[in-house]
CSV table of C-alpha atoms in Angstrom, one decimal:
chain,number,residue,atom,x,y,z
A,1,MET,CA,13.1,-16.8,29.6
A,2,SER,CA,9.8,-18.4,28.5
A,3,ILE,CA,9.9,-20.9,25.6
A,4,HIS,CA,7.1,-21.0,23.0
A,5,LYS,CA,4.9,-24.1,23.0
A,6,TYR,CA,5.7,-24.7,19.3
A,7,ALA,CA,9.3,-23.3,19.3
A,8,ALA,CA,10.6,-26.1,17.1
A,9,GLU,CA,8.1,-25.4,14.4
A,10,LEU,CA,8.4,-21.6,14.6
A,11,ARG,CA,12.1,-21.9,14.0
A,12,GLY,CA,11.3,-22.7,10.4
A,13,LEU,CA,9.4,-19.4,10.0
A,14,PRO,CA,11.6,-16.4,9.9
A,15,GLY,CA,10.4,-13.5,12.1
A,16,CYS,CA,7.8,-15.7,13.8
A,17,PRO,CA,6.3,-15.0,16.2
A,18,PRO,CA,6.3,-11.3,15.3
A,19,GLN,CA,6.9,-8.6,17.9
A,20,CYS,CA,4.4,-9.5,20.7
A,21,ASP,CA,3.3,-7.9,23.9
A,22,ALA,CA,2.8,-9.9,27.1
A,23,ALA,CA,-0.7,-11.4,27.1
A,24,SER,CA,-3.2,-9.5,29.3
A,25,GLY,CA,-6.9,-8.4,29.4
A,26,VAL,CA,-10.0,-10.2,28.3
A,27,ALA,CA,-10.1,-12.1,25.0
A,28,TYR,CA,-12.8,-13.8,23.1
A,29,ARG,CA,-12.7,-17.0,21.1
A,30,PHE,CA,-15.1,-19.3,19.2
A,31,VAL,CA,-15.3,-22.7,20.9
A,32,ARG,CA,-17.5,-25.8,21.3
A,33,SER,CA,-19.5,-26.5,24.4
A,34,PRO,CA,-18.2,-27.8,26.7
A,35,ILE,CA,-14.7,-26.3,26.2
A,36,THR,CA,-11.9,-28.9,25.8
A,37,GLY,CA,-8.3,-28.8,24.8
A,38,ASP,CA,-9.4,-29.3,21.1
A,39,ASP,CA,-10.7,-25.7,21.2
A,40,PHE,CA,-7.2,-24.4,21.5
A,41,VAL,CA,-5.3,-26.3,18.9
A,42,PRO,CA,-3.5,-24.1,16.4
A,43,THR,CA,-4.6,-24.3,12.7
A,44,ALA,CA,-1.2,-25.6,11.7
A,45,ILE,CA,-1.8,-28.7,13.7
A,46,LYS,CA,-5.5,-29.0,12.9
A,47,TYR,CA,-4.8,-28.8,9.1
A,48,PRO,CA,-1.4,-30.3,8.8
A,49,GLU,CA,-1.6,-30.8,5.0
A,50,GLU,CA,-2.3,-27.2,4.2
A,51,ARG,CA,0.4,-25.1,2.5
A,52,ALA,CA,-0.8,-22.0,4.3
A,53,HIS,CA,1.2,-22.5,7.4
A,54,CYS,CA,2.0,-18.9,7.9
A,55,CYS,CA,3.1,-17.7,11.3
A,56,ALA,CA,-0.5,-16.9,12.4
A,57,ALA,CA,-1.4,-20.6,11.9
A,58,TRP,CA,0.7,-21.4,15.0
A,59,GLY,CA,-1.1,-18.9,17.1
A,60,ILE,CA,-4.5,-19.0,18.8
A,61,SER,CA,-7.1,-16.7,17.1
A,62,LEU,CA,-8.7,-14.3,19.6
A,63,PHE,CA,-10.7,-11.1,19.5
A,64,GLU,CA,-10.5,-8.1,21.7
A,65,SER,CA,-14.3,-7.7,22.2
A,66,ASP,CA,-17.5,-9.7,22.2
A,67,GLU,CA,-18.8,-7.3,19.4
A,68,ALA,CA,-15.7,-7.9,17.2
A,69,ALA,CA,-15.9,-11.7,17.6
A,70,SER,CA,-19.7,-11.7,16.8
A,71,LYS,CA,-19.2,-9.5,13.8
A,72,LYS,CA,-16.6,-11.8,12.3
A,73,TYR,CA,-18.6,-14.9,13.1
A,74,ASN,CA,-21.7,-13.5,11.4
A,75,PHE,CA,-19.6,-12.5,8.4
A,76,LEU,CA,-18.1,-16.0,8.1
A,77,ILE,CA,-21.3,-17.9,8.5
A,78,LYS,CA,-22.8,-16.0,5.6
A,79,LYS,CA,-20.2,-17.4,3.3
A,80,TYR,CA,-19.6,-20.8,5.0
A,81,PRO,CA,-22.9,-21.9,6.6
A,82,ASN,CA,-21.2,-24.9,8.1
A,83,ILE,CA,-18.4,-23.0,9.8
A,84,HIS,CA,-19.8,-23.7,13.2
A,85,LYS,CA,-18.8,-27.4,12.7
A,86,ASP,CA,-15.2,-26.3,12.3
A,87,LEU,CA,-14.9,-23.3,14.7
A,88,GLY,CA,-17.5,-24.2,17.3
A,89,ASP,CA,-20.9,-22.5,17.8
A,90,HIS,CA,-20.2,-20.8,21.2
A,91,LEU,CA,-18.4,-17.7,22.2
A,92,ALA,CA,-16.1,-17.9,25.2
A,93,SER,CA,-14.1,-15.3,27.0
A,94,GLY,CA,-11.0,-15.6,29.2
A,95,ALA,CA,-8.6,-13.4,31.1
A,96,LEU,CA,-5.1,-13.6,29.5
A,97,LEU,CA,-2.0,-13.6,31.7
A,98,PRO,CA,1.6,-12.8,30.8
A,99,SER,CA,2.4,-16.4,31.6
A,100,HIS,CA,0.1,-17.6,28.7
A,101,GLY,CA,2.4,-16.1,26.0
A,102,GLY,CA,2.7,-13.1,23.7
A,103,VAL,CA,0.0,-11.4,21.8
A,104,THR,CA,0.1,-9.7,18.4
A,105,VAL,CA,-1.3,-6.2,18.0
A,106,PRO,CA,-5.1,-6.4,17.3
A,107,ASP,CA,-6.1,-5.6,13.8
A,108,ALA,CA,-7.6,-2.1,13.8
A,109,ARG,CA,-10.6,-3.1,11.7
A,110,SER,CA,-11.5,-6.6,12.9
A,111,GLY,CA,-10.2,-6.6,16.5
A,112,HIS,CA,-8.5,-10.0,15.8
A,113,PHE,CA,-5.2,-10.9,17.3
A,114,CYS,CA,-3.1,-14.0,17.9
A,115,LEU,CA,-1.7,-15.5,21.1
A,116,HIS,CA,1.5,-17.4,20.7
A,117,GLU,CA,1.5,-19.7,23.7
A,118,TYR,CA,4.4,-20.5,26.0
A,119,ALA,CA,5.2,-24.1,26.7
A,120,GLY,CA,3.0,-25.5,29.5
A,121,THR,CA,0.1,-23.1,28.8
A,122,ASP,CA,-3.4,-24.6,29.2
A,123,LEU,CA,-6.1,-22.2,28.2
A,124,VAL,CA,-9.1,-24.5,29.0
A,125,PRO,CA,-9.4,-23.4,32.6
A,126,ALA,CA,-9.0,-19.7,31.7
A,127,PHE,CA,-12.0,-19.6,29.3
A,128,LYS,CA,-15.7,-19.7,30.1
A,129,ILE,CA,-18.7,-19.9,27.7
A,130,VAL,CA,-20.4,-16.5,27.2
A,131,ARG,CA,-23.2,-17.6,24.9
A,132,LYS,CA,-24.3,-19.7,21.9
A,133,LEU,CA,-23.6,-18.0,18.6
B,1,MET,CA,-19.4,-38.5,12.3
B,2,THR,CA,-19.3,-38.6,8.5
B,3,LEU,CA,-20.2,-36.2,5.7
B,4,VAL,CA,-23.5,-36.6,3.9
B,5,SER,CA,-22.9,-37.8,0.4
B,6,LEU,CA,-23.6,-35.2,-2.2
B,7,GLY,CA,-23.6,-35.3,-6.0
B,8,TYR,CA,-22.4,-38.1,-8.3
B,9,GLU,CA,-19.1,-39.7,-7.3
B,10,LEU,CA,-16.2,-39.6,-9.8
B,11,GLY,CA,-13.1,-41.6,-9.7
B,12,ALA,CA,-10.8,-38.6,-9.5
B,13,LEU,CA,-10.9,-34.9,-10.2
B,14,PRO,CA,-11.2,-34.6,-14.0
B,15,VAL,CA,-9.2,-31.4,-14.1
B,16,ARG,CA,-5.6,-30.6,-13.1
B,17,LEU,CA,-5.4,-27.5,-10.9
B,18,GLU,CA,-2.5,-25.6,-9.5
B,19,TYR,CA,-2.8,-23.5,-6.4
B,20,VAL,CA,-2.4,-19.8,-6.9
B,21,ARG,CA,-3.2,-18.0,-3.6
B,22,THR,CA,-5.2,-18.2,-0.4
B,23,LEU,CA,-7.9,-15.5,-0.6
B,24,GLU,CA,-9.4,-16.1,2.9
B,25,PHE,CA,-7.8,-17.8,5.8
B,26,PHE,CA,-9.4,-18.0,9.2
B,27,GLU,CA,-8.3,-21.0,11.4
B,28,GLY,CA,-7.7,-22.8,8.1
B,29,GLU,CA,-8.0,-22.1,4.4
B,30,ARG,CA,-11.5,-21.0,3.6
B,31,LEU,CA,-11.2,-19.7,0.1
B,32,ALA,CA,-8.4,-20.2,-2.5
B,33,GLU,CA,-7.7,-19.5,-6.1
B,34,TYR,CA,-6.6,-22.3,-8.4
B,35,ARG,CA,-5.9,-22.4,-12.1
B,36,THR,CA,-5.8,-25.0,-14.8
B,37,PRO,CA,-2.6,-25.3,-16.8
B,38,THR,CA,-4.2,-23.1,-19.4
B,39,GLY,CA,-5.0,-20.4,-16.8
B,40,GLU,CA,-8.7,-21.0,-16.3
B,41,PRO,CA,-9.7,-19.8,-12.7
B,42,TYR,CA,-11.3,-22.0,-10.1
B,43,LEU,CA,-12.3,-21.1,-6.6
B,44,SER,CA,-11.9,-23.6,-3.8
B,45,VAL,CA,-14.5,-22.9,-1.1
B,46,TRP,CA,-14.4,-24.5,2.3
B,47,PHE,CA,-17.8,-26.2,2.7
B,48,ASP,CA,-18.0,-28.7,5.5
B,49,SER,CA,-16.1,-30.9,7.9
B,50,ALA,CA,-16.6,-34.0,9.9
B,51,GLY,CA,-13.8,-35.3,12.1
B,52,PRO,CA,-10.7,-35.5,10.0
B,53,VAL,CA,-12.5,-35.0,6.7
B,54,VAL,CA,-12.9,-31.6,5.1
B,55,ARG,CA,-15.2,-30.9,2.1
B,56,ARG,CA,-14.4,-28.2,-0.3
B,57,LEU,CA,-16.3,-27.1,-3.4
B,58,LEU,CA,-14.3,-26.4,-6.6
B,59,VAL,CA,-16.1,-23.8,-8.7
B,60,ARG,CA,-15.2,-23.1,-12.2
B,61,THR,CA,-15.5,-19.4,-12.8
B,62,THR,CA,-14.4,-16.7,-15.2
B,63,GLU,CA,-11.7,-14.0,-15.0
B,64,VAL,CA,-14.3,-11.3,-14.8
B,65,GLU,CA,-16.5,-13.0,-12.2
B,66,LEU,CA,-13.4,-13.6,-10.0
B,67,ALA,CA,-12.4,-10.0,-10.4
B,68,LYS,CA,-15.8,-8.7,-9.6
B,69,PHE,CA,-15.9,-11.0,-6.5
B,70,LEU,CA,-12.6,-9.6,-5.3
B,71,ALA,CA,-13.9,-6.1,-5.9
B,72,GLY,CA,-16.9,-6.7,-3.7
B,73,GLN,CA,-19.3,-6.5,-6.7
B,74,ARG,CA,-20.2,-10.2,-6.6
B,75,SER,CA,-21.0,-12.4,-3.7
B,76,LEU,CA,-19.9,-16.0,-3.2
B,77,ARG,CA,-23.5,-17.0,-3.7
B,78,ASP,CA,-23.4,-15.3,-7.2
B,79,ILE,CA,-20.1,-17.1,-8.0
B,80,LEU,CA,-21.7,-20.5,-7.1
B,81,GLY,CA,-24.9,-19.6,-8.9
B,82,ASN,CA,-23.0,-18.7,-12.0
B,83,ALA,CA,-20.7,-21.7,-11.9
B,84,ARG,CA,-19.8,-22.7,-15.4
B,85,ASP,CA,-21.6,-25.9,-16.4
B,86,GLY,CA,-24.1,-25.3,-13.5
B,87,ALA,CA,-22.1,-27.6,-11.3
B,88,VAL,CA,-19.1,-27.8,-8.9
B,89,TYR,CA,-16.8,-30.5,-7.7
B,90,ALA,CA,-17.2,-31.5,-4.1
B,91,VAL,CA,-13.8,-32.7,-2.9
B,92,ASP,CA,-13.5,-34.5,0.4
B,93,SER,CA,-10.0,-34.8,1.9
B,94,ARG,CA,-8.6,-36.0,5.1
B,95,ARG,CA,-6.8,-33.3,7.0
B,96,ASP,CA,-3.5,-35.2,7.0
B,97,GLU,CA,-3.6,-36.3,3.4
B,98,GLU,CA,-3.4,-34.5,0.1
B,99,LYS,CA,-5.2,-37.1,-2.0
B,100,PRO,CA,-9.0,-36.7,-1.9
B,101,VAL,CA,-11.0,-39.5,-0.3
B,102,ARG,CA,-14.0,-38.7,-2.5
B,103,VAL,CA,-14.7,-36.5,-5.5
B,104,ALA,CA,-18.2,-35.8,-6.7
B,105,PHE,CA,-19.8,-33.9,-9.5
B,106,LEU,CA,-22.4,-31.7,-7.8
B,107,PRO,CA,-25.1,-29.8,-9.8
B,108,ILE,CA,-25.7,-26.5,-8.0
B,109,ALA,CA,-29.4,-27.2,-8.0
B,110,GLN,CA,-28.6,-30.2,-5.6
B,111,LEU,CA,-26.9,-28.0,-3.1
B,112,PRO,CA,-29.1,-27.9,0.1
B,113,ALA,CA,-30.7,-24.5,0.2
B,114,HIS,CA,-29.7,-23.8,3.8
B,115,LEU,CA,-26.0,-24.4,2.9
B,116,VAL,CA,-25.9,-21.9,0.0
B,117,PRO,CA,-24.0,-18.7,1.0
B,118,ALA,CA,-26.1,-15.6,1.8
B,119,GLU,CA,-27.0,-12.8,-0.6
B,120,ASP,CA,-24.3,-10.6,1.0
B,121,SER,CA,-21.6,-13.2,1.2
B,122,PHE,CA,-18.9,-10.8,0.0
B,123,TYR,CA,-15.1,-11.2,-0.1
B,124,ASP,CA,-13.4,-10.3,3.1
B,125,GLU,CA,-10.0,-8.8,2.2
B,126,SER,CA,-8.9,-8.7,5.9
B,127,LEU,CA,-8.8,-12.6,5.8
B,128,ALA,CA,-6.3,-12.7,2.8
B,129,LEU,CA,-2.9,-14.1,3.7
B,130,ALA,CA,-0.1,-11.6,3.7
B,131,THR,CA,1.6,-13.4,0.9
B,132,VAL,CA,0.7,-11.3,-2.1
B,133,ALA,CA,0.3,-12.4,-5.7
B,134,SER,CA,2.7,-11.1,-8.2
B,135,GLN,CA,-0.1,-10.2,-10.5
B,136,GLN,CA,-2.1,-7.0,-10.5
B,137,THR,CA,-5.6,-7.3,-11.8
B,138,ILE,CA,-7.6,-4.2,-13.0
B,139,LEU,CA,-11.3,-4.7,-13.4
B,140,LEU,CA,-12.6,-2.7,-16.4
B,141,ASP,CA,-16.2,-1.6,-16.7
B,142,GLY,CA,-18.2,0.8,-18.8
B,143,GLY,CA,-17.1,1.9,-22.3
B,144,TRP,CA,-13.4,1.7,-23.1
B,145,SER,CA,-12.1,2.6,-26.5
B,146,VAL,CA,-8.7,1.3,-27.6
B,147,THR,CA,-7.3,4.8,-27.2
B,148,LEU,CA,-8.7,5.1,-23.6
B,149,LEU,CA,-7.4,1.7,-22.8
B,150,SER,CA,-4.0,2.5,-24.0
B,151,ARG,CA,-4.1,5.7,-21.9
B,152,LEU,CA,-5.1,3.7,-18.8
B,153,GLU,CA,-2.2,1.3,-19.4
B,154,ARG,CA,0.3,4.2,-19.8
B,155,ARG,CA,-1.0,5.9,-16.6
B,156,TYR,CA,-0.7,2.7,-14.6
B,157,GLN,CA,2.8,2.0,-15.9
B,158,GLN,CA,3.9,5.6,-15.2
B,159,VAL,CA,2.6,5.7,-11.6
B,160,TYR,CA,4.1,2.2,-11.0
B,161,ALA,CA,7.5,3.3,-12.3
B,162,PHE,CA,7.4,6.5,-10.3
B,163,LEU,CA,6.6,4.6,-7.1
B,164,ALA,CA,9.2,1.9,-7.9
B,165,LEU,CA,11.7,4.7,-8.1
B,166,ALA,CA,10.6,6.0,-4.7
B,167,GLY,CA,11.8,2.8,-3.2
B,168,HIS,CA,15.0,2.4,-5.1
B,169,THR,CA,17.8,4.5,-6.8
B,170,PHE,CA,17.5,3.3,-10.3
B,171,VAL,CA,17.9,6.8,-11.6
B,172,ASN,CA,19.4,6.8,-15.1
B,173,PRO,CA,22.2,9.4,-14.8
B,174,THR,CA,22.2,10.2,-18.5
B,175,VAL,CA,18.5,11.1,-18.4
B,176,ALA,CA,18.7,13.0,-15.2
B,177,GLY,CA,21.7,14.9,-16.5
B,178,LYS,CA,19.9,16.0,-19.6
B,179,PHE,CA,17.0,17.2,-17.5
B,180,GLU,CA,19.1,19.3,-15.2
B,181,HIS,CA,19.2,22.4,-17.5
B,182,TYR,CA,16.1,21.8,-19.4
B,183,ARG,CA,13.3,24.3,-19.1
B,184,VAL,CA,9.8,22.9,-19.0
B,185,LYS,CA,7.8,25.4,-21.1
B,186,GLY,CA,4.2,24.1,-21.6
B,187,GLY,CA,1.7,21.5,-20.4
B,188,TRP,CA,2.3,19.1,-23.3
B,189,VAL,CA,6.1,19.2,-22.8
B,190,GLN,CA,5.7,18.9,-19.1
B,191,HIS,CA,3.6,15.7,-19.5
B,192,THR,CA,5.8,14.3,-22.1
B,193,ILE,CA,8.9,14.9,-20.0
B,194,PHE,CA,7.2,13.1,-17.1
B,195,ASP,CA,6.3,10.2,-19.3
B,196,GLN,CA,9.7,9.9,-20.9
B,197,LEU,CA,11.5,10.3,-17.6
B,198,VAL,CA,9.5,7.6,-15.7
B,199,HIS,CA,9.9,5.4,-18.7
B,200,HIS,CA,13.6,5.6,-18.6
B,201,LEU,CA,14.1,5.7,-14.8
B,202,LEU,CA,13.6,2.0,-14.3
B,203,PRO,CA,15.2,-0.8,-16.2
B,204,GLN,CA,12.6,-2.2,-18.7
B,205,THR,CA,12.8,-5.6,-16.8
B,206,LEU,CA,11.3,-3.9,-13.7
B,207,LEU,CA,8.3,-2.3,-15.5
B,208,PRO,CA,5.0,-4.2,-15.1
B,209,LYS,CA,4.2,-6.5,-18.0
B,210,VAL,CA,0.8,-7.3,-19.4
B,211,HIS,CA,0.1,-10.9,-18.3
B,212,ALA,CA,-3.4,-11.3,-19.7
B,213,MET,CA,-6.2,-9.2,-21.1
B,214,HIS,CA,-9.9,-10.2,-21.3
B,215,TYR,CA,-11.6,-7.2,-22.8
B,216,ALA,CA,-15.3,-7.0,-22.9
B,217,SER,CA,-17.6,-4.9,-20.7
B,218,PRO,CA,-16.7,-5.7,-18.0
B,219,GLY,CA,-13.2,-7.0,-18.7
B,220,VAL,CA,-9.9,-7.6,-16.9
B,221,LEU,CA,-6.4,-6.5,-17.4
B,222,GLN,CA,-3.6,-8.3,-15.6
B,223,TYR,CA,0.0,-7.3,-15.1
B,224,GLU,CA,3.0,-9.2,-13.8
B,225,VAL,CA,4.3,-6.9,-11.1
B,226,GLU,CA,6.6,-6.6,-8.1
B,227,PRO,CA,4.1,-7.1,-5.3
B,228,GLU,CA,5.5,-4.4,-3.1
B,229,VAL,CA,5.4,-1.7,-5.8
B,230,ALA,CA,1.9,-2.8,-6.9
B,231,HIS,CA,0.8,-2.5,-3.3
B,232,ARG,CA,2.2,1.1,-3.2
B,233,VAL,CA,0.3,2.0,-6.3
B,234,ARG,CA,-3.0,0.7,-4.8
B,235,SER,CA,-2.3,2.5,-1.5
B,236,ALA,CA,-1.4,5.8,-3.3
B,237,ILE,CA,-4.7,5.7,-5.2
B,238,GLN,CA,-6.7,4.9,-2.1
B,239,ARG,CA,-4.9,7.7,-0.2
B,240,ILE,CA,-5.7,10.3,-2.9
B,241,GLY,CA,-9.3,9.2,-2.7
B,242,GLU,CA,-9.5,9.4,1.1
B,243,ARG,CA,-7.8,12.8,1.2
B,244,GLY,CA,-9.4,14.3,-1.9
B,245,VAL,CA,-9.8,17.9,-0.9
B,246,GLU,CA,-6.6,18.1,1.2
B,247,SER,CA,-4.6,16.5,-1.5
B,248,ARG,CA,-5.9,18.8,-4.2
B,249,LYS,CA,-5.2,21.8,-2.1
B,250,HIS,CA,-1.5,20.8,-1.8
B,251,TYR,CA,-1.4,20.1,-5.5
B,252,GLU,CA,-2.9,23.5,-6.4
B,253,ALA,CA,-0.5,25.3,-4.1
B,254,LEU,CA,2.4,23.8,-6.0
B,255,HIS,CA,0.8,24.2,-9.4
B,256,SER,CA,0.1,27.9,-8.9
B,257,VAL,CA,3.8,28.6,-8.1
B,258,LEU,CA,4.8,26.6,-11.2
B,259,LEU,CA,2.4,28.6,-13.4
B,260,GLU,CA,3.8,31.9,-12.0
B,261,LEU,CA,7.3,30.7,-12.6
B,262,GLY,CA,6.4,29.9,-16.2
B,263,ARG,CA,5.1,33.5,-16.7
B,264,ALA,CA,8.2,34.9,-15.1
B,265,HIS,CA,10.3,32.9,-17.6
B,266,ASP,CA,8.2,34.2,-20.5
B,267,LYS,CA,8.7,37.8,-19.3
B,268,GLY,CA,12.5,37.2,-18.8
B,269,ASP,CA,12.1,38.4,-15.2
B,270,GLU,CA,15.2,36.6,-13.8
B,271,ASP,CA,14.7,38.0,-10.2
B,272,ALA,CA,11.2,36.6,-10.1
B,273,VAL,CA,12.4,33.3,-11.5
B,274,ARG,CA,15.1,33.0,-8.8
B,275,ARG,CA,12.5,33.9,-6.1
B,276,LEU,CA,9.9,31.6,-7.3
B,277,ARG,CA,12.3,28.7,-7.7
B,278,ARG,CA,13.1,29.1,-4.0
B,279,SER,CA,9.4,29.2,-3.2
B,280,ILE,CA,8.7,25.9,-5.0
B,281,VAL,CA,10.5,23.9,-2.3
B,282,GLU,CA,7.9,24.3,0.4
B,283,PRO,CA,4.7,23.4,-1.5
B,284,ALA,CA,6.6,20.6,-3.2
B,285,ARG,CA,7.6,19.1,0.1
B,286,ALA,CA,4.1,19.5,1.4
B,287,LEU,CA,2.6,17.7,-1.6
B,288,ALA,CA,5.3,15.0,-1.4
B,289,ALA,CA,4.4,14.5,2.3
B,290,GLU,CA,0.7,14.5,1.5
B,291,LEU,CA,1.4,11.8,-1.1
B,292,GLY,CA,3.3,9.7,1.4
B,293,PHE,CA,6.9,10.3,0.3
B,294,VAL,CA,9.3,10.3,3.1
B,295,ASP,CA,12.2,11.6,1.1
B,296,ILE,CA,11.8,14.2,-1.6
B,297,GLU,CA,15.5,14.2,-2.5
B,298,GLN,CA,14.9,11.2,-4.8
B,299,ILE,CA,12.4,13.3,-6.8
B,300,TRP,CA,14.9,16.2,-7.0
B,301,SER,CA,17.6,13.8,-8.1
B,302,ALA,CA,15.3,12.3,-10.7
B,303,ALA,CA,14.9,15.8,-12.0
B,304,GLY,CA,18.7,16.3,-12.3
B,305,GLY,CA,18.7,18.3,-9.0
B,306,ASN,CA,16.5,21.0,-10.6
B,307,PRO,CA,13.7,22.0,-8.2
B,308,GLU,CA,11.6,23.5,-10.9
B,309,ASN,CA,11.6,20.4,-12.9
B,310,GLY,CA,11.2,18.3,-9.7
B,311,GLY,CA,8.1,20.3,-8.9
B,312,HIS,CA,6.7,19.6,-12.4
B,313,LEU,CA,7.5,15.9,-12.0
B,314,LEU,CA,5.7,15.8,-8.7
B,315,ALA,CA,2.7,17.8,-10.0
B,316,THR,CA,2.4,15.6,-13.0
B,317,TYR,CA,2.6,12.5,-10.9
B,318,TRP,CA,-0.3,13.9,-8.8
B,319,ARG,CA,-2.4,14.4,-11.9
B,320,ARG,CA,-1.6,10.8,-13.1
B,321,LEU,CA,-2.6,9.4,-9.8
B,322,ALA,CA,-5.8,11.6,-9.6
B,323,GLU,CA,-6.7,10.3,-13.1
B,324,LEU,CA,-6.3,6.7,-12.0
B,325,TYR,CA,-8.4,7.4,-8.9
B,326,SER,CA,-11.2,9.0,-11.0
B,327,TYR,CA,-11.4,5.8,-13.1
B,328,ALA,CA,-11.8,3.8,-9.8
B,329,ALA,CA,-14.3,6.2,-8.4
B,330,GLU,CA,-16.4,5.9,-11.5
B,331,ASN,CA,-16.1,2.1,-11.3
B,332,ARG,CA,-14.5,2.1,-14.7
B,333,ALA,CA,-11.1,0.7,-13.8
B,334,LYS,CA,-10.6,-0.7,-10.3
B,335,LEU,CA,-7.3,-2.1,-9.1
B,336,LEU,CA,-7.8,-5.3,-7.1
């Protein structure tokens, strides 16, 4: 049985990760160029002081389509003009494999979902830059 | 990499703030609500970052501005532009420390133009954290007399109590028992029975309590609520709005049987009464399903097992809900 990358931390969050499907298909994520391991650090590690360490903060934020990701980015940048400094200013896509972890059901409106990685997963080689946002 | 200094540095934040809730979260907290010990609202807006340091703007706002922002009637740009005192606090913190490394008083006029949120920088509810607040805010707009306001308050409490009942079995057996053999004769009695019944079905401690009221035009009404029940009320109002024609069709089908039954009672036609009582069940079930109830038995049991009164209870609930929806549709009272 596969072990989650952050299993020790998830133990403190009841019901986390939620019911997940095996990762598959193409996913989109905001990254910096060039892509490094820093682009796949969960929020809970990036912002350790924040109280909002919900289950999703231990997952990797992804979108199911280029369009859904671009739409969200455009919405975010209207409110937070510096958001590119935090999320990156490029869109990358990658093919997810069951060995990467489990994915939550994409949100029907935003197309956003989370990947809860298995131990040993390295997403850097799986993702390639699509374009600058 | 460091953040550009903005504003006039202060030794510390001159106001004590308590975290209330995260309004937008996307790979970190972007927008959060804070309050002073006296309840004055502030918005914390993610603004910039450099390496381990994050800058947030703390904006002093008003209850009404905040409610309008959450209702999509004000943008973040408006909130910043209308910041009380014409300034915000720029708070720089290291990601791994709670204590700020720099706090500055920043007049809005000094905010670089290219970093001011866009005209359409509206609240994105889909980014709210699942943890819900135990307060229900109702944004009031337009003309509200005291009488109308009191009516709105009753309607909200009645719908809330009815939906709280749908998830529990807090039926007061004494009230339900009295209702079993009671014949609902007219509209006024019907409504009063509904009001009295829902009022007594839940223990008083579980009914929503007014937390705050800021009445002007626009104004704000806030209740202390059970988050799950408050969510059910909002969903029910949204549903009746989305399924307007369908919903009304089901209501009218039940209502017409109830009217016919009333006429049969008046004529003393016992055969027709028995037949019509049986025919209530189907439209009542259809309306209950339309309104999202899985189990109509609770409604029957609230009515003392009397389907005629159960039908009246359901029909009156529909009218209460439709009334709340009409206030929302006219932008007079919107549940946030």
